[in-house]
Amino acid sequence: LSVVSKGSKTKMLTRLLRRNQLKLIDMREASDAIRLSFTGTEANEMVRLAHEIACDGFVVESFEIVKSPEDNNRLAAMMEVSSVE
């Protein structure tokens, strides 16, 4: 069993966001969780991201998708994840 550092966790999450063609707005690390804010054009891409994050050893603690306040053609999402260790 390998221990994944916080830095590599954030790199993994950033890679997954890019793979799903989502734009990272903010990523904040708390003591036991990582909070992500991101935008995209399709809700399905965002739900797929949650699935991929869960498959990569994280628990999705909360997940919210809303219309972007800046652009009606985009969606904004907030997600809080914690690592399964």
CSV table of N, CA and C in Angstrom, one decimal:
chain,number,residue,atom,x,y,z
A,1,LEU,N,0.9,-1.2,0.0
A,1,LEU,CA,0.0,0.0,0.0
A,1,LEU,C,0.9,1.2,0.0
A,2,SER,N,0.7,2.1,-1.0
A,2,SER,CA,1.5,3.3,-1.1
A,2,SER,C,0.8,4.5,-0.5
A,3,VAL,N,1.5,5.4,0.1
A,3,VAL,CA,0.9,6.6,0.7
A,3,VAL,C,1.0,7.7,-0.4
A,4,VAL,N,-0.1,8.4,-0.7
A,4,VAL,CA,-0.1,9.4,-1.7
A,4,VAL,C,0.0,10.8,-1.0
A,5,SER,N,1.0,11.6,-1.4
A,5,SER,CA,1.2,12.9,-0.8
A,5,SER,C,0.1,13.9,-1.2
A,6,LYS,N,-0.1,14.9,-0.5
A,6,LYS,CA,-1.1,15.9,-0.8
A,6,LYS,C,-0.9,16.5,-2.2
A,7,GLY,N,0.4,16.8,-2.5
A,7,GLY,CA,0.8,17.4,-3.7
A,7,GLY,C,0.4,16.5,-4.9
A,8,SER,N,0.6,15.2,-4.8
A,8,SER,CA,0.3,14.3,-5.9
A,8,SER,C,-1.2,14.1,-6.0
A,9,LYS,N,-1.9,14.3,-4.8
A,9,LYS,CA,-3.4,14.2,-4.9
A,9,LYS,C,-4.0,15.4,-5.7
A,10,THR,N,-3.4,16.6,-5.5
A,10,THR,CA,-3.9,17.7,-6.2
A,10,THR,C,-3.6,17.6,-7.7
A,11,LYS,N,-2.4,17.1,-8.0
A,11,LYS,CA,-2.0,16.8,-9.4
A,11,LYS,C,-2.9,15.8,-10.1
A,12,MET,N,-3.3,14.8,-9.3
A,12,MET,CA,-4.2,13.8,-9.9
A,12,MET,C,-5.6,14.4,-10.2
A,13,LEU,N,-6.1,15.2,-9.3
A,13,LEU,CA,-7.4,15.9,-9.5
A,13,LEU,C,-7.3,16.8,-10.6
A,14,THR,N,-6.3,17.6,-10.8
A,14,THR,CA,-6.1,18.5,-11.9
A,14,THR,C,-6.1,17.8,-13.2
A,15,ARG,N,-5.4,16.6,-13.2
A,15,ARG,CA,-5.3,15.8,-14.4
A,15,ARG,C,-6.7,15.3,-14.8
A,16,LEU,N,-7.5,14.9,-13.9
A,16,LEU,CA,-8.8,14.4,-14.1
A,16,LEU,C,-9.7,15.5,-14.6
A,17,LEU,N,-9.6,16.7,-14.1
A,17,LEU,CA,-10.4,17.8,-14.6
A,17,LEU,C,-10.1,18.1,-16.0
A,18,ARG,N,-8.8,18.2,-16.4
A,18,ARG,CA,-8.4,18.4,-17.7
A,18,ARG,C,-8.9,17.3,-18.7
A,19,ARG,N,-8.7,16.1,-18.2
A,19,ARG,CA,-9.2,15.0,-19.1
A,19,ARG,C,-10.7,15.1,-19.4
A,20,ASN,N,-11.4,15.6,-18.5
A,20,ASN,CA,-12.9,15.8,-18.8
A,20,ASN,C,-13.2,17.1,-19.3
A,21,GLN,N,-12.2,17.9,-19.8
A,21,GLN,CA,-12.4,19.2,-20.4
A,21,GLN,C,-13.1,20.2,-19.5
A,22,LEU,N,-12.8,20.2,-18.3
A,22,LEU,CA,-13.4,21.1,-17.3
A,22,LEU,C,-12.3,22.1,-16.9
A,23,LYS,N,-12.7,23.4,-16.6
A,23,LYS,CA,-11.8,24.4,-16.2
A,23,LYS,C,-11.8,24.6,-14.7
A,24,LEU,N,-10.6,24.4,-14.1
A,24,LEU,CA,-10.4,24.6,-12.7
A,24,LEU,C,-10.5,26.0,-12.3
A,25,ILE,N,-11.3,26.4,-11.4
A,25,ILE,CA,-11.4,27.8,-10.9
A,25,ILE,C,-10.6,27.9,-9.6
A,26,ASP,N,-10.7,27.0,-8.7
A,26,ASP,CA,-10.1,27.0,-7.4
A,26,ASP,C,-9.9,25.6,-6.8
A,27,MET,N,-8.8,25.4,-6.1
A,27,MET,CA,-8.6,24.1,-5.4
A,27,MET,C,-8.0,24.5,-4.1
A,28,ARG,N,-8.7,24.1,-3.0
A,28,ARG,CA,-8.2,24.5,-1.6
A,28,ARG,C,-8.1,23.2,-0.8
A,29,GLU,N,-7.0,23.1,-0.1
A,29,GLU,CA,-6.8,21.9,0.7
A,29,GLU,C,-7.1,22.3,2.2
A,30,ALA,N,-8.0,21.5,2.8
A,30,ALA,CA,-8.2,21.6,4.2
A,30,ALA,C,-7.4,20.4,4.9
A,31,SER,N,-7.6,20.3,6.2
A,31,SER,CA,-6.8,19.2,6.9
A,31,SER,C,-7.2,17.8,6.4
A,32,ASP,N,-8.4,17.6,6.1
A,32,ASP,CA,-8.9,16.3,5.7
A,32,ASP,C,-9.6,16.2,4.4
A,33,ALA,N,-9.7,17.3,3.6
A,33,ALA,CA,-10.5,17.4,2.4
A,33,ALA,C,-9.9,18.3,1.4
A,34,ILE,N,-10.3,18.2,0.2
A,34,ILE,CA,-9.9,19.1,-0.9
A,34,ILE,C,-11.2,19.6,-1.5
A,35,ARG,N,-11.3,21.0,-1.6
A,35,ARG,CA,-12.5,21.6,-2.2
A,35,ARG,C,-12.1,22.1,-3.6
A,36,LEU,N,-12.9,21.7,-4.6
A,36,LEU,CA,-12.7,22.1,-6.0
A,36,LEU,C,-13.9,22.9,-6.4
A,37,SER,N,-13.5,24.0,-7.2
A,37,SER,CA,-14.5,24.7,-8.0
A,37,SER,C,-14.1,24.7,-9.4
A,38,PHE,N,-15.0,24.4,-10.3
A,38,PHE,CA,-14.7,24.3,-11.7
A,38,PHE,C,-15.9,24.6,-12.6
A,39,THR,N,-15.7,24.8,-13.9
A,39,THR,CA,-16.7,25.1,-14.8
A,39,THR,C,-16.6,24.2,-16.0
A,40,GLY,N,-17.7,24.1,-16.7
A,40,GLY,CA,-17.8,23.2,-17.9
A,40,GLY,C,-19.1,23.5,-18.6
A,41,THR,N,-19.3,22.9,-19.8
A,41,THR,CA,-20.4,23.1,-20.6
A,41,THR,C,-21.5,22.0,-20.5
A,42,GLU,N,-21.1,20.8,-19.9
A,42,GLU,CA,-22.0,19.7,-19.9
A,42,GLU,C,-22.0,19.1,-18.5
A,43,ALA,N,-23.2,18.9,-17.9
A,43,ALA,CA,-23.3,18.2,-16.6
A,43,ALA,C,-22.8,16.8,-16.6
A,44,ASN,N,-22.9,16.1,-17.8
A,44,ASN,CA,-22.5,14.7,-17.8
A,44,ASN,C,-20.9,14.6,-17.6
A,45,GLU,N,-20.2,15.6,-18.1
A,45,GLU,CA,-18.7,15.6,-17.9
A,45,GLU,C,-18.4,15.8,-16.4
A,46,MET,N,-19.2,16.6,-15.7
A,46,MET,CA,-19.0,16.8,-14.3
A,46,MET,C,-19.3,15.6,-13.5
A,47,VAL,N,-20.4,14.9,-13.9
A,47,VAL,CA,-20.8,13.6,-13.2
A,47,VAL,C,-19.7,12.6,-13.5
A,48,ARG,N,-19.2,12.5,-14.7
A,48,ARG,CA,-18.2,11.6,-15.0
A,48,ARG,C,-16.9,11.8,-14.2
A,49,LEU,N,-16.6,13.1,-14.0
A,49,LEU,CA,-15.5,13.4,-13.1
A,49,LEU,C,-15.6,12.9,-11.7
A,50,ALA,N,-16.8,13.0,-11.1
A,50,ALA,CA,-17.1,12.5,-9.8
A,50,ALA,C,-16.9,11.0,-9.8
A,51,HIS,N,-17.3,10.3,-10.8
A,51,HIS,CA,-17.1,8.9,-10.9
A,51,HIS,C,-15.6,8.5,-10.9
A,52,GLU,N,-14.9,9.2,-11.8
A,52,GLU,CA,-13.4,9.0,-11.9
A,52,GLU,C,-12.7,9.3,-10.6
A,53,ILE,N,-13.1,10.4,-10.0
A,53,ILE,CA,-12.4,10.7,-8.7
A,53,ILE,C,-12.7,9.6,-7.7
A,54,ALA,N,-13.9,9.1,-7.6
A,54,ALA,CA,-14.2,8.0,-6.7
A,54,ALA,C,-13.4,6.7,-7.1
A,55,CYS,N,-13.2,6.5,-8.3
A,55,CYS,CA,-12.4,5.3,-8.7
A,55,CYS,C,-10.9,5.4,-8.5
A,56,ASP,N,-10.4,6.7,-8.3
A,56,ASP,CA,-9.0,6.9,-8.0
A,56,ASP,C,-8.7,7.1,-6.5
A,57,GLY,N,-9.6,6.6,-5.7
A,57,GLY,CA,-9.3,6.5,-4.2
A,57,GLY,C,-9.7,7.7,-3.4
A,58,PHE,N,-10.7,8.4,-3.9
A,58,PHE,CA,-11.3,9.5,-3.1
A,58,PHE,C,-12.8,9.3,-2.8
A,59,VAL,N,-13.3,9.9,-1.8
A,59,VAL,CA,-14.7,9.9,-1.4
A,59,VAL,C,-15.2,11.3,-1.8
A,60,VAL,N,-16.3,11.3,-2.6
A,60,VAL,CA,-16.9,12.6,-2.9
A,60,VAL,C,-17.9,12.9,-1.7
A,61,GLU,N,-17.5,13.9,-0.9
A,61,GLU,CA,-18.3,14.3,0.3
A,61,GLU,C,-19.5,15.2,-0.1
A,62,SER,N,-19.3,16.1,-1.0
A,62,SER,CA,-20.4,16.9,-1.5
A,62,SER,C,-20.1,17.3,-2.9
A,63,PHE,N,-21.2,17.6,-3.7
A,63,PHE,CA,-21.1,17.9,-5.1
A,63,PHE,C,-22.3,18.7,-5.5
A,64,GLU,N,-22.1,19.9,-6.1
A,64,GLU,CA,-23.2,20.8,-6.5
A,64,GLU,C,-22.9,21.3,-7.8
A,65,ILE,N,-23.9,21.3,-8.7
A,65,ILE,CA,-23.8,21.9,-10.1
A,65,ILE,C,-24.9,23.0,-10.2
A,66,VAL,N,-24.5,24.2,-10.6
A,66,VAL,CA,-25.4,25.3,-10.8
A,66,VAL,C,-25.0,26.0,-12.1
A,67,LYS,N,-25.9,26.8,-12.6
A,67,LYS,CA,-25.6,27.6,-13.8
A,67,LYS,C,-24.6,28.7,-13.4
A,68,SER,N,-23.6,28.9,-14.3
A,68,SER,CA,-22.6,29.8,-14.0
A,68,SER,C,-23.1,31.3,-13.9
A,69,PRO,N,-22.8,32.0,-12.9
A,69,PRO,CA,-23.4,33.4,-12.8
A,69,PRO,C,-22.8,34.3,-13.9
A,70,GLU,N,-21.6,34.0,-14.4
A,70,GLU,CA,-20.9,34.9,-15.4
A,70,GLU,C,-21.3,34.5,-16.8
A,71,ASP,N,-21.7,33.3,-17.1
A,71,ASP,CA,-21.9,32.9,-18.4
A,71,ASP,C,-23.1,31.8,-18.4
A,72,ASN,N,-24.2,32.2,-19.0
A,72,ASN,CA,-25.4,31.3,-19.0
A,72,ASN,C,-25.1,30.0,-19.8
A,73,ASN,N,-24.1,30.0,-20.7
A,73,ASN,CA,-23.8,28.8,-21.5
A,73,ASN,C,-22.9,27.8,-20.7
A,74,ARG,N,-22.5,28.1,-19.5
A,74,ARG,CA,-21.6,27.3,-18.8
A,74,ARG,C,-22.2,26.9,-17.5
A,75,LEU,N,-21.7,25.8,-16.9
A,75,LEU,CA,-22.2,25.4,-15.6
A,75,LEU,C,-21.0,25.5,-14.6
A,76,ALA,N,-21.3,25.8,-13.4
A,76,ALA,CA,-20.3,25.9,-12.3
A,76,ALA,C,-20.5,24.8,-11.3
A,77,ALA,N,-19.5,24.2,-10.8
A,77,ALA,CA,-19.6,23.1,-9.9
A,77,ALA,C,-18.7,23.3,-8.7
A,78,MET,N,-19.1,22.8,-7.5
A,78,MET,CA,-18.3,22.8,-6.3
A,78,MET,C,-18.3,21.3,-5.8
A,79,MET,N,-17.1,20.8,-5.5
A,79,MET,CA,-17.0,19.4,-5.0
A,79,MET,C,-16.0,19.4,-3.9
A,80,GLU,N,-16.4,18.6,-2.9
A,80,GLU,CA,-15.4,18.4,-1.8
A,80,GLU,C,-15.1,16.9,-1.7
A,81,VAL,N,-13.8,16.6,-1.7
A,81,VAL,CA,-13.4,15.2,-1.7
A,81,VAL,C,-12.4,15.0,-0.6
A,82,SER,N,-12.4,13.7,-0.1
A,82,SER,CA,-11.4,13.3,0.8
A,82,SER,C,-10.8,12.0,0.4
A,83,SER,N,-9.6,11.8,0.8
A,83,SER,CA,-8.8,10.6,0.3
A,83,SER,C,-9.2,9.4,1.2
A,84,VAL,N,-9.3,8.3,0.6
A,84,VAL,CA,-9.5,7.0,1.3
A,84,VAL,C,-8.1,6.5,1.7
A,85,GLU,N,-7.8,6.5,3.0
A,85,GLU,CA,-6.5,6.0,3.4
A,85,GLU,C,-6.6,5.0,4.5
